[in-house]
């Protein structure tokens, strides 16, 4: 993708010296003298390393490989950094190819002073100004750094070496490299303007609440779900907080271990997916304890929206005593149900989402297939099966009026990405339920897809969307399944949804998000 390898040849273009104003001529002279100084200087080991490094960056190959390596670490921040780096490189390369190389017709340097061992085996045939390799290198490194400072610091020396190699091998003048680097950095910031980084869209650090600071994690009892693949994250947290007590529990024992931990903890911690975090939040509410969440599941919506992505984020917040109060969604059943019937008198809480209709079936299928093929593939296959379903829509009453619906979704606070699947929340204490309803009718798959593609404010024959503090649904038949934070339970009768505003204290890093 680098601009130095197009088919057009400009080898015979004259150097722009004659006719230039004195200042411009002096700058060009300085540029040539710097080039000659680099050519005359011998750097031990560089004659073998830098030419190879320069060739490896042809067409962006080096940076695509680096992006794949970064993404392979499988952390959300690393994946975002890799994607942002590649996007920045693509914009920089497109800019250089379409504008940069055609705006200034500068010939390549004369290689008389460059030792033969340094010279590239295939000399570039495009114009010299600006350097496409330098633009791509700086764009990738800057894009990565804007998303992750740690990965940016790791990539920066490689990018700098590629830029220097373009002078050292005689492919470019120093000014070509400097301007190319500046354009690359500009491309990365332009991408950030189009797609803000997570740090720019961080959840507001309010309402901030007092929470105990735990030096070394002393006073924290964290229960990790052994079935969620949490071993590496728990190990990282133990390294960061050696005084914390960590209990690894099998899924069947999770509830009991959370209750035991709450009885002796100053702060209750949990590591697992959204369902595990929901169970811990319920216990924390019952015991009046602050909650520390370490993501360890497939989706981890609550932890990521909170701003906690790894053990480093959580340990920083715990040691500094940084915490906020967040809303908790609640559902209750009653009314028409018999006192002893399944689903009567049920009370539950949700930190992310609550739904009824076809979505509980999607959750059931995902949980059934997940252990065999993985969580994300299982979610995709489950969604395809649900979309092809020809079952009749469920019937419920809203404000005395009976309606058919395929799906009712209620988010704990406002989601800012279109669609029915949970997106991103920027405020976890807005006091609102984000309610979306897909109406019943023909062609359920088409209606669900239309609702998923529509914005959250869209009202159409396919869906309705509204934000409100509470909602009541009546007339639910026996065994009606509802899903909340990935868990499924039967209900019947009347269903009441509301909020517990700012009811739960949760640790999150406030002083430095990244």
Tab-separated table of C-alpha atoms in Angstrom:
chain	number	residue	atom	x	y	z
A	1	UNK	CA	0.000	0.000	0.000
A	2	UNK	CA	3.037	2.282	0.180
A	3	UNK	CA	3.262	4.879	-2.532
A	4	UNK	CA	6.874	4.169	-3.532
A	5	UNK	CA	6.044	1.287	-5.888
A	6	UNK	CA	3.622	2.455	-8.562
A	7	UNK	CA	4.337	1.731	-12.227
A	8	UNK	CA	4.837	5.320	-13.357
A	9	UNK	CA	8.494	6.310	-13.891
A	10	UNK	CA	9.906	9.726	-13.074
A	11	UNK	CA	13.617	8.898	-13.025
A	12	UNK	CA	14.497	11.617	-15.499
A	13	UNK	CA	12.693	14.467	-13.747
A	14	UNK	CA	15.091	17.336	-12.887
A	15	UNK	CA	15.811	18.336	-9.327
A	16	UNK	CA	13.966	21.588	-8.590
A	17	UNK	CA	16.966	23.826	-7.899
A	18	UNK	CA	17.242	26.336	-10.695
A	19	UNK	CA	14.725	29.116	-10.624
A	20	UNK	CA	13.842	28.666	-6.960
A	21	UNK	CA	13.919	31.536	-4.543
A	22	UNK	CA	17.078	31.750	-2.409
A	23	UNK	CA	15.392	30.436	0.759
A	24	UNK	CA	13.976	27.420	-1.063
A	25	UNK	CA	17.329	26.753	-2.697
A	26	UNK	CA	19.083	26.899	0.668
A	27	UNK	CA	16.577	24.440	2.153
A	28	UNK	CA	17.129	22.052	-0.738
A	29	UNK	CA	20.854	22.422	-0.219
A	30	UNK	CA	20.536	21.580	3.449
A	31	UNK	CA	18.405	18.588	2.515
A	32	UNK	CA	21.116	17.281	0.158
A	33	UNK	CA	23.891	17.846	2.686
A	34	UNK	CA	21.962	15.890	5.330
A	35	UNK	CA	21.437	13.090	2.815
A	36	UNK	CA	25.169	13.007	2.015
A	37	UNK	CA	26.035	13.028	5.729
A	38	UNK	CA	23.857	9.972	6.331
A	39	UNK	CA	25.357	8.259	3.282
A	40	UNK	CA	28.875	8.888	4.573
A	41	UNK	CA	28.148	7.602	8.078
A	42	UNK	CA	28.523	3.931	8.908
A	43	UNK	CA	26.220	2.461	11.583
A	44	UNK	CA	27.325	-0.959	12.833
A	45	UNK	CA	24.823	-3.622	11.793
A	46	UNK	CA	22.587	-1.191	9.924
A	47	UNK	CA	23.868	-2.167	6.463
A	48	UNK	CA	22.192	-5.550	6.784
A	49	UNK	CA	19.187	-4.668	8.921
A	50	UNK	CA	17.820	-1.414	7.517
A	51	UNK	CA	17.595	-2.418	3.823
A	52	UNK	CA	15.721	-5.588	4.774
A	53	UNK	CA	13.448	-3.655	7.089
A	54	UNK	CA	12.745	-1.130	4.355
A	55	UNK	CA	11.827	-3.884	1.886
A	56	UNK	CA	9.593	-5.598	4.450
A	57	UNK	CA	7.465	-2.440	4.586
A	58	UNK	CA	6.721	-2.551	0.839
A	59	UNK	CA	2.978	-2.427	0.201
A	60	UNK	CA	2.334	-2.270	3.969
A	61	UNK	CA	3.225	-5.955	4.509
A	62	UNK	CA	5.192	-5.240	7.686
A	63	UNK	CA	2.324	-3.270	9.201
A	64	UNK	CA	-0.338	-5.812	8.315
A	65	UNK	CA	1.786	-8.442	10.026
A	66	UNK	CA	2.209	-6.174	13.052
A	67	UNK	CA	-1.540	-5.577	13.183
A	68	UNK	CA	-2.199	-9.306	13.083
A	69	UNK	CA	0.278	-9.850	15.918
A	70	UNK	CA	-1.294	-7.130	18.050
A	71	UNK	CA	-4.823	-8.414	17.426
A	72	UNK	CA	-3.710	-11.971	18.269
A	73	UNK	CA	-3.317	-10.933	21.909
A	74	UNK	CA	-7.144	-11.023	21.959
A	75	UNK	CA	-7.657	-8.034	24.219
A	76	UNK	CA	-10.302	-5.472	23.194
A	77	UNK	CA	-7.859	-2.576	23.355
A	78	UNK	CA	-5.297	-4.416	21.220
A	79	UNK	CA	-7.895	-5.322	18.585
A	80	UNK	CA	-9.074	-1.729	18.394
A	81	UNK	CA	-5.478	-0.509	18.153
A	82	UNK	CA	-4.744	-2.905	15.278
A	83	UNK	CA	-7.848	-1.857	13.348
A	84	UNK	CA	-7.152	1.838	13.898
A	85	UNK	CA	-3.534	1.417	12.801
A	86	UNK	CA	-4.539	-0.280	9.543
A	87	UNK	CA	-7.253	2.308	8.859
A	88	UNK	CA	-4.755	5.138	9.409
A	89	UNK	CA	-2.237	3.446	7.103
A	90	UNK	CA	-4.883	3.028	4.395
A	91	UNK	CA	-5.840	6.704	4.517
A	92	UNK	CA	-2.202	7.832	4.478
A	93	UNK	CA	-1.366	5.581	1.541
A	94	UNK	CA	-4.401	6.756	-0.436
A	95	UNK	CA	-3.512	10.400	0.241
A	96	UNK	CA	0.110	9.956	-0.846
A	97	UNK	CA	-0.823	8.085	-4.021
A	98	UNK	CA	-3.593	10.424	-5.151
A	99	UNK	CA	-2.258	13.809	-4.028
A	100	UNK	CA	1.243	13.754	-2.580
A	101	UNK	CA	3.221	12.125	-5.376
A	102	UNK	CA	1.435	14.111	-8.070
A	103	UNK	CA	1.751	17.499	-6.407
A	104	UNK	CA	5.553	17.721	-6.177
A	105	UNK	CA	7.495	16.121	-9.038
A	106	UNK	CA	10.820	15.514	-7.332
A	107	UNK	CA	13.380	13.024	-8.619
A	108	UNK	CA	14.953	10.404	-6.397
A	109	UNK	CA	18.382	11.066	-4.878
A	110	UNK	CA	21.502	10.245	-6.869
A	111	UNK	CA	23.043	7.129	-5.316
A	112	UNK	CA	26.721	7.868	-6.042
A	113	UNK	CA	27.504	8.508	-2.357
A	114	UNK	CA	25.431	5.591	-1.002
A	115	UNK	CA	27.418	2.346	-0.462
A	116	UNK	CA	26.190	-0.450	-2.733
A	117	UNK	CA	25.493	-2.786	0.196
A	118	UNK	CA	22.832	-0.384	1.459
A	119	UNK	CA	21.024	0.199	-1.797
A	120	UNK	CA	17.712	-1.510	-2.435
A	121	UNK	CA	17.767	-4.355	-4.955
A	122	UNK	CA	14.765	-2.816	-6.713
A	123	UNK	CA	14.919	0.943	-6.794
A	124	UNK	CA	11.547	2.736	-6.462
A	125	UNK	CA	10.407	4.416	-9.661
A	126	UNK	CA	7.876	6.942	-8.344
A	127	UNK	CA	8.661	10.540	-7.517
A	128	UNK	CA	10.572	11.092	-4.298
A	129	UNK	CA	8.391	13.563	-2.417
A	130	UNK	CA	6.878	12.662	0.003
A	131	UNK	CA	7.967	9.273	1.348
A	132	UNK	CA	5.120	6.777	1.198
A	133	UNK	CA	6.920	4.296	3.441
A	134	UNK	CA	7.387	6.952	6.118
A	135	UNK	CA	3.782	8.062	5.853
A	136	UNK	CA	2.544	4.496	6.243
A	137	UNK	CA	4.885	3.770	9.156
A	138	UNK	CA	3.993	6.894	11.116
A	139	UNK	CA	0.288	6.550	10.305
A	140	UNK	CA	0.204	2.992	11.614
A	141	UNK	CA	2.204	3.768	14.758
A	142	UNK	CA	0.192	6.910	15.524
A	143	UNK	CA	-3.124	5.162	14.945
A	144	UNK	CA	-2.104	2.346	17.285
A	145	UNK	CA	-0.882	4.809	19.932
A	146	UNK	CA	-4.115	6.822	19.850
A	147	UNK	CA	-5.975	3.677	20.916
A	148	UNK	CA	-3.304	2.098	23.137
A	149	UNK	CA	-0.279	3.958	24.454
A	150	UNK	CA	1.468	0.724	25.398
A	151	UNK	CA	1.175	-0.796	21.931
A	152	UNK	CA	2.021	2.538	20.359
A	153	UNK	CA	5.258	2.648	22.350
A	154	UNK	CA	6.065	-0.889	21.178
A	155	UNK	CA	5.486	-0.058	17.508
A	156	UNK	CA	7.081	3.409	17.454
A	157	UNK	CA	10.746	2.262	17.290
A	158	UNK	CA	9.925	0.016	14.336
A	159	UNK	CA	8.177	2.875	12.543
A	160	UNK	CA	11.121	5.202	13.224
A	161	UNK	CA	13.550	2.595	11.899
A	162	UNK	CA	11.566	2.230	8.671
A	163	UNK	CA	11.536	6.005	8.195
A	164	UNK	CA	15.316	6.246	8.782
A	165	UNK	CA	15.907	3.317	6.442
A	166	UNK	CA	14.482	5.301	3.551
A	167	UNK	CA	17.309	7.837	3.889
A	168	UNK	CA	19.962	5.254	4.780
A	169	UNK	CA	19.240	3.179	1.648
A	170	UNK	CA	19.228	6.263	-0.576
A	171	UNK	CA	15.538	5.995	-1.466
A	172	UNK	CA	14.586	9.446	-0.109
A	173	UNK	CA	15.845	12.818	0.991
A	174	UNK	CA	15.342	13.706	4.675
A	175	UNK	CA	12.612	16.215	3.825
A	176	UNK	CA	10.693	13.490	1.960
A	177	UNK	CA	10.693	11.422	5.125
A	178	UNK	CA	9.734	14.301	7.431
A	179	UNK	CA	6.816	15.415	5.278
A	180	UNK	CA	5.685	11.834	4.727
A	181	UNK	CA	5.714	11.251	8.481
A	182	UNK	CA	3.727	14.424	9.080
A	183	UNK	CA	1.124	13.339	6.533
A	184	UNK	CA	0.956	9.909	8.152
A	185	UNK	CA	0.347	11.403	11.592
A	186	UNK	CA	-2.288	13.680	10.095
A	187	UNK	CA	-4.040	10.681	8.550
A	188	UNK	CA	-4.181	8.951	11.952
A	189	UNK	CA	-5.734	12.012	13.568
A	190	UNK	CA	-8.182	12.318	10.671
A	191	UNK	CA	-9.303	8.731	11.285
A	192	UNK	CA	-9.749	9.586	14.960
A	193	UNK	CA	-11.932	12.517	13.941
A	194	UNK	CA	-14.147	10.177	11.923
A	195	UNK	CA	-14.112	7.353	14.487
A	196	UNK	CA	-13.332	8.635	17.997
A	197	UNK	CA	-11.238	6.443	20.238
A	198	UNK	CA	-12.764	4.769	23.267
A	199	UNK	CA	-10.877	7.177	25.532
A	200	UNK	CA	-12.602	10.107	23.786
A	201	UNK	CA	-15.983	8.472	24.380
A	202	UNK	CA	-15.276	7.311	27.910
A	203	UNK	CA	-18.264	7.041	30.244
A	204	UNK	CA	-18.611	10.108	32.436
A	205	UNK	CA	-16.858	9.791	35.779
A	206	UNK	CA	-19.993	10.581	37.699
A	207	UNK	CA	-21.709	10.229	39.977
A	208	UNK	CA	-18.420	9.650	41.781
A	209	UNK	CA	-18.828	8.027	45.179
A	210	UNK	CA	-16.586	7.274	48.127
A	211	UNK	CA	-15.102	3.784	48.082
A	212	UNK	CA	-12.292	2.232	50.120
A	213	UNK	CA	-8.801	2.310	48.603
A	214	UNK	CA	-7.238	-1.164	48.754
A	215	UNK	CA	-3.408	-1.026	48.616
A	216	UNK	CA	-2.227	-4.281	47.133
A	217	UNK	CA	-5.865	-5.419	46.965
A	218	UNK	CA	-6.150	-6.002	50.726
A	219	UNK	CA	-9.846	-6.396	51.620
A	220	UNK	CA	-10.864	-7.603	48.156
A	221	UNK	CA	-12.376	-11.065	47.825
A	222	UNK	CA	-12.798	-11.892	44.142
A	223	UNK	CA	-14.776	-14.896	42.914
A	224	UNK	CA	-13.819	-16.104	39.424
A	225	UNK	CA	-16.012	-18.336	37.274
A	226	UNK	CA	-13.863	-21.352	36.423
A	227	UNK	CA	-16.057	-22.101	33.428
A	228	UNK	CA	-15.445	-18.747	31.737
A	229	UNK	CA	-11.759	-19.174	30.838
A	230	UNK	CA	-10.628	-16.603	33.402
A	231	UNK	CA	-7.279	-18.111	34.432
A	232	UNK	CA	-5.011	-15.625	32.646
A	233	UNK	CA	-6.959	-12.586	33.837
A	234	UNK	CA	-7.031	-13.836	37.425
A	235	UNK	CA	-3.277	-14.446	37.313
A	236	UNK	CA	-2.699	-10.900	36.042
A	237	UNK	CA	-4.867	-9.460	38.813
A	238	UNK	CA	-3.073	-11.493	41.486
A	239	UNK	CA	0.250	-10.161	40.201
A	240	UNK	CA	-1.049	-6.582	40.377
A	241	UNK	CA	-2.852	-7.051	43.732
A	242	UNK	CA	-0.986	-9.715	45.703
A	243	UNK	CA	-2.975	-9.126	48.927
A	244	UNK	CA	-6.350	-9.844	47.310
A	245	UNK	CA	-8.102	-13.131	48.047
A	246	UNK	CA	-9.141	-14.930	44.884
A	247	UNK	CA	-11.592	-17.844	44.839
A	248	UNK	CA	-12.068	-19.906	41.667
A	249	UNK	CA	-15.540	-21.486	41.653
A	250	UNK	CA	-17.242	-23.922	39.332
A	251	UNK	CA	-20.419	-22.510	37.706
A	252	UNK	CA	-22.693	-24.634	39.898
A	253	UNK	CA	-21.019	-23.317	43.073
A	254	UNK	CA	-20.813	-19.690	42.019
A	255	UNK	CA	-23.806	-18.383	43.977
A	256	UNK	CA	-22.726	-20.041	47.214
A	257	UNK	CA	-19.145	-18.803	46.870
A	258	UNK	CA	-20.323	-15.249	46.209
A	259	UNK	CA	-22.411	-15.302	49.393
A	260	UNK	CA	-19.452	-16.621	51.400
A	261	UNK	CA	-17.127	-14.008	49.902
A	262	UNK	CA	-19.574	-11.184	50.680
A	263	UNK	CA	-19.644	-12.221	54.358
A	264	UNK	CA	-15.910	-11.547	54.808
A	265	UNK	CA	-15.092	-8.991	52.111
A	266	UNK	CA	-14.629	-5.270	52.300
A	267	UNK	CA	-15.098	-5.208	48.550
A	268	UNK	CA	-16.702	-8.001	46.523
A	269	UNK	CA	-14.948	-8.829	43.265
A	270	UNK	CA	-15.998	-10.974	40.338
A	271	UNK	CA	-14.372	-12.282	37.169
A	272	UNK	CA	-16.538	-13.797	34.465
A	273	UNK	CA	-19.064	-12.963	31.789
A	274	UNK	CA	-22.145	-10.788	32.047
A	275	UNK	CA	-24.220	-13.521	33.707
A	276	UNK	CA	-21.573	-14.031	36.380
A	277	UNK	CA	-21.297	-10.293	36.939
A	278	UNK	CA	-25.091	-10.111	37.291
A	279	UNK	CA	-25.002	-12.736	40.052
A	280	UNK	CA	-22.255	-10.839	41.863
A	281	UNK	CA	-24.100	-7.531	41.533
A	282	UNK	CA	-27.199	-9.083	43.098
A	283	UNK	CA	-25.143	-10.285	46.069
A	284	UNK	CA	-23.377	-6.922	46.359
A	285	UNK	CA	-26.748	-5.147	46.462
A	286	UNK	CA	-28.029	-7.480	49.165
A	287	UNK	CA	-24.929	-6.960	51.341
A	288	UNK	CA	-24.418	-3.267	50.590
A	289	UNK	CA	-20.892	-3.847	49.231
A	290	UNK	CA	-18.942	-2.096	46.473
A	291	UNK	CA	-18.341	-4.282	43.431
A	292	UNK	CA	-15.098	-4.781	41.485
A	293	UNK	CA	-15.569	-6.280	38.015
A	294	UNK	CA	-12.848	-7.993	35.990
A	295	UNK	CA	-14.134	-9.016	32.533
A	296	UNK	CA	-13.712	-12.701	31.786
A	297	UNK	CA	-16.517	-13.749	29.443
A	298	UNK	CA	-17.352	-13.556	25.746
A	299	UNK	CA	-19.052	-10.143	25.565
A	300	UNK	CA	-18.377	-8.325	28.871
A	301	UNK	CA	-20.710	-5.436	28.035
A	302	UNK	CA	-20.965	-4.036	31.551
A	303	UNK	CA	-17.236	-4.080	32.310
A	304	UNK	CA	-16.301	-2.527	28.975
A	305	UNK	CA	-18.954	0.188	29.228
A	306	UNK	CA	-17.640	0.865	32.713
A	307	UNK	CA	-14.153	1.417	31.313
A	308	UNK	CA	-12.548	-1.713	32.788
A	309	UNK	CA	-10.944	-3.921	30.160
A	310	UNK	CA	-8.179	-5.733	32.016
A	311	UNK	CA	-6.504	-6.289	35.379
A	312	UNK	CA	-4.460	-3.107	34.993
A	313	UNK	CA	-7.585	-0.952	34.797
A	314	UNK	CA	-9.213	-2.632	37.788
A	315	UNK	CA	-6.126	-2.661	40.007
A	316	UNK	CA	-5.540	1.041	39.375
A	317	UNK	CA	-9.099	1.867	40.413
A	318	UNK	CA	-8.983	-0.356	43.512
A	319	UNK	CA	-5.708	1.025	44.816
A	320	UNK	CA	-6.861	4.612	44.248
A	321	UNK	CA	-10.385	4.061	45.605
A	322	UNK	CA	-11.962	5.323	42.382
A	323	UNK	CA	-15.620	4.348	41.988
A	324	UNK	CA	-18.961	5.499	40.605
A	325	UNK	CA	-22.603	4.756	41.346
A	326	UNK	CA	-24.483	3.026	38.518
A	327	UNK	CA	-28.139	2.244	37.851
A	328	UNK	CA	-29.507	-1.267	38.185
A	329	UNK	CA	-32.472	-2.484	36.157
A	330	UNK	CA	-35.121	-4.552	37.925
A	331	UNK	CA	-37.961	-6.809	36.794
A	332	UNK	CA	-40.780	-8.220	38.916
A	333	UNK	CA	-43.760	-10.434	38.167
A	334	UNK	CA	-47.164	-10.591	39.842
A	335	UNK	CA	-50.832	-9.900	39.202
A	336	UNK	CA	-52.430	-12.629	37.125
A	337	UNK	CA	-50.043	-15.431	38.067
A	338	UNK	CA	-51.038	-17.979	40.665
A	339	UNK	CA	-48.893	-17.659	43.817
A	340	UNK	CA	-47.290	-21.077	43.365
A	341	UNK	CA	-47.102	-21.105	39.564
A	342	UNK	CA	-43.677	-21.057	37.818
A	343	UNK	CA	-42.761	-17.471	37.090
A	344	UNK	CA	-44.986	-15.983	39.791
A	345	UNK	CA	-43.453	-13.565	42.261
A	346	UNK	CA	-40.074	-13.476	40.452
A	347	UNK	CA	-37.717	-10.560	41.093
A	348	UNK	CA	-34.469	-10.115	39.211
A	349	UNK	CA	-31.913	-7.480	38.330
A	350	UNK	CA	-30.067	-6.630	35.144
A	351	UNK	CA	-26.994	-4.498	34.505
A	352	UNK	CA	-27.195	-4.665	30.722
A	353	UNK	CA	-30.367	-5.865	29.021
A	354	UNK	CA	-33.733	-7.501	29.568
A	355	UNK	CA	-35.801	-9.016	26.771
A	356	UNK	CA	-38.708	-11.261	25.935
A	357	UNK	CA	-39.965	-12.686	22.668
A	358	UNK	CA	-37.487	-14.354	20.308
A	359	UNK	CA	-34.338	-13.166	22.065
A	360	UNK	CA	-34.513	-15.644	24.983
A	361	UNK	CA	-34.555	-18.440	22.406
A	362	UNK	CA	-31.436	-16.930	20.817
A	363	UNK	CA	-29.741	-16.942	24.250
A	364	UNK	CA	-30.707	-20.573	24.834
A	365	UNK	CA	-29.276	-21.644	21.480
A	366	UNK	CA	-26.109	-19.637	22.014
A	367	UNK	CA	-25.523	-21.213	25.424
A	368	UNK	CA	-26.192	-24.693	24.030
A	369	UNK	CA	-23.825	-24.360	21.063
A	370	UNK	CA	-21.210	-22.105	22.661
A	371	UNK	CA	-19.169	-24.817	24.441
A	372	UNK	CA	-18.784	-26.710	21.161
A	373	UNK	CA	-18.052	-23.959	18.617
A	374	UNK	CA	-17.264	-20.856	20.675
A	375	UNK	CA	-19.394	-17.992	21.961
A	376	UNK	CA	-19.335	-15.651	18.962
A	377	UNK	CA	-19.932	-18.280	16.233
A	378	UNK	CA	-22.722	-19.701	18.377
A	379	UNK	CA	-24.326	-16.258	18.656
A	380	UNK	CA	-24.232	-15.809	14.866
A	381	UNK	CA	-25.761	-19.232	14.170
A	382	UNK	CA	-28.403	-18.717	16.850
A	383	UNK	CA	-29.360	-15.357	15.325
A	384	UNK	CA	-29.675	-16.940	11.859
A	385	UNK	CA	-31.908	-19.676	13.231
A	386	UNK	CA	-34.111	-17.160	15.051
A	387	UNK	CA	-34.402	-14.971	11.950
A	388	UNK	CA	-35.631	-17.974	9.950
A	389	UNK	CA	-38.150	-18.932	12.609
A	390	UNK	CA	-41.797	-19.154	11.539
A	391	UNK	CA	-43.239	-19.225	15.058
A	392	UNK	CA	-46.205	-17.008	15.852
A	393	UNK	CA	-45.480	-13.753	17.702
A	394	UNK	CA	-46.264	-13.578	21.393
A	395	UNK	CA	-49.249	-11.535	22.626
A	396	UNK	CA	-49.073	-9.069	25.538
A	397	UNK	CA	-51.005	-6.079	26.820
A	398	UNK	CA	-49.618	-2.566	27.084
A	399	UNK	CA	-51.822	-0.011	28.868
A	400	UNK	CA	-54.861	-2.243	28.396
A	401	UNK	CA	-54.298	-2.714	24.666
A	402	UNK	CA	-53.423	-6.198	23.370
A	403	UNK	CA	-50.543	-6.352	20.894
A	404	UNK	CA	-48.536	-8.966	19.032
A	405	UNK	CA	-44.775	-8.610	19.188
A	406	UNK	CA	-41.661	-10.491	18.172
A	407	UNK	CA	-39.331	-8.841	20.622
A	408	UNK	CA	-39.250	-6.477	23.578
A	409	UNK	CA	-35.798	-5.211	24.506
A	410	UNK	CA	-35.063	-3.015	27.534
A	411	UNK	CA	-31.546	-1.721	28.114
A	412	UNK	CA	-30.273	-0.516	31.468
A	413	UNK	CA	-29.487	3.083	30.392
A	414	UNK	CA	-29.303	4.404	26.849
A	415	UNK	CA	-27.452	2.501	24.145
A	416	UNK	CA	-25.845	4.678	21.491
A	417	UNK	CA	-25.430	2.214	18.645
A	418	UNK	CA	-28.307	1.372	16.321
A	419	UNK	CA	-29.703	-2.111	16.381
A	420	UNK	CA	-31.211	-4.667	18.694
A	421	UNK	CA	-27.916	-6.133	19.871
A	422	UNK	CA	-26.363	-4.278	22.809
A	423	UNK	CA	-24.041	-1.504	21.703
A	424	UNK	CA	-22.231	1.115	23.770
A	425	UNK	CA	-23.464	3.104	26.759
A	426	UNK	CA	-21.789	6.388	27.609
A	427	UNK	CA	-23.759	6.965	30.827
A	428	UNK	CA	-24.523	4.200	33.307
A	429	UNK	CA	-26.623	6.390	35.584
A	430	UNK	CA	-29.144	8.177	33.354
A	431	UNK	CA	-32.226	6.750	35.133
A	432	UNK	CA	-33.778	5.416	31.911
A	433	UNK	CA	-34.712	2.146	30.268
A	434	UNK	CA	-33.866	2.007	26.560
A	435	UNK	CA	-36.960	0.170	25.274
A	436	UNK	CA	-37.351	-1.163	21.734
A	437	UNK	CA	-40.272	-3.230	20.514
A	438	UNK	CA	-40.460	-5.190	17.255
A	439	UNK	CA	-44.127	-5.482	16.347
A	440	UNK	CA	-45.767	-8.736	15.334
A	441	UNK	CA	-46.879	-9.394	11.774
A	442	UNK	CA	-45.725	-11.298	8.722
A	443	UNK	CA	-42.099	-12.051	7.884
A	444	UNK	CA	-40.490	-11.923	11.328
A	445	UNK	CA	-36.967	-12.208	9.922
A	446	UNK	CA	-37.410	-9.134	7.742
A	447	UNK	CA	-38.929	-7.174	10.639
A	448	UNK	CA	-36.110	-8.110	13.006
A	449	UNK	CA	-33.463	-7.188	10.437
A	450	UNK	CA	-35.173	-3.875	9.689
A	451	UNK	CA	-35.296	-3.072	13.400
A	452	UNK	CA	-31.641	-4.046	13.843
A	453	UNK	CA	-30.561	-1.727	11.023
A	454	UNK	CA	-32.742	1.170	12.162
A	455	UNK	CA	-31.490	3.837	14.528
A	456	UNK	CA	-32.544	3.879	18.169
A	457	UNK	CA	-34.844	6.849	17.559
A	458	UNK	CA	-36.625	5.204	14.632
A	459	UNK	CA	-40.348	4.556	14.718
A	460	UNK	CA	-41.689	2.438	11.893
A	461	UNK	CA	-44.168	-0.348	11.158
A	462	UNK	CA	-41.374	-2.716	12.181
A	463	UNK	CA	-40.367	-1.231	15.512
A	464	UNK	CA	-40.927	1.388	18.161
A	465	UNK	CA	-38.252	2.890	20.395
A	466	UNK	CA	-38.723	4.918	23.560
A	467	UNK	CA	-36.762	5.786	26.704
A	468	UNK	CA	-38.629	5.799	30.009
A	469	UNK	CA	-38.041	5.057	33.698
A	470	UNK	CA	-40.512	2.164	34.008
A	471	UNK	CA	-42.686	-0.159	31.937
A	472	UNK	CA	-45.497	-2.633	32.626
A	473	UNK	CA	-46.477	-5.557	30.420
A	474	UNK	CA	-49.573	-7.674	31.201
A	475	UNK	CA	-51.068	-10.889	29.917
A	476	UNK	CA	-47.934	-13.003	29.706
A	477	UNK	CA	-48.846	-16.655	29.400
A	478	UNK	CA	-47.430	-19.460	31.559
A	479	UNK	CA	-43.797	-20.302	30.820
A	480	UNK	CA	-43.055	-17.064	28.940
A	481	UNK	CA	-39.251	-16.918	28.751
A	482	UNK	CA	-37.345	-13.743	29.529
A	483	UNK	CA	-33.611	-13.166	29.184
A	484	UNK	CA	-31.571	-10.841	31.379
A	485	UNK	CA	-27.789	-10.419	31.106
A	486	UNK	CA	-27.537	-13.726	29.269
A	487	UNK	CA	-29.649	-15.715	31.749
A	488	UNK	CA	-33.105	-17.133	30.927
A	489	UNK	CA	-36.032	-17.673	33.310
A	490	UNK	CA	-39.807	-18.293	32.902
A	491	UNK	CA	-42.385	-15.705	33.978
A	492	UNK	CA	-46.124	-15.208	33.659
A	493	UNK	CA	-48.798	-12.707	34.490
A	494	UNK	CA	-47.831	-9.061	34.861
A	495	UNK	CA	-44.289	-7.888	34.329
A	496	UNK	CA	-42.959	-4.663	35.880
A	497	UNK	CA	-39.682	-3.135	34.699
A	498	UNK	CA	-38.091	-0.212	36.532
A	499	UNK	CA	-34.760	1.207	37.685
A	500	UNK	CA	-32.835	1.421	40.944
A	501	UNK	CA	-31.061	4.713	40.281
A	502	UNK	CA	-27.398	4.837	41.326
A	503	UNK	CA	-27.947	1.778	43.525
A	504	UNK	CA	-24.632	-0.009	42.985
A	505	UNK	CA	-21.115	1.261	43.719
A	506	UNK	CA	-18.619	-0.058	41.165
A	507	UNK	CA	-14.890	0.556	40.831
A	508	UNK	CA	-13.662	2.149	37.639
A	509	UNK	CA	-10.477	4.080	36.751
A	510	UNK	CA	-11.135	7.817	36.809
A	511	UNK	CA	-7.716	9.477	36.996
A	512	UNK	CA	-6.282	8.030	33.769
A	513	UNK	CA	-8.493	6.027	31.462
A	514	UNK	CA	-5.655	4.880	29.224
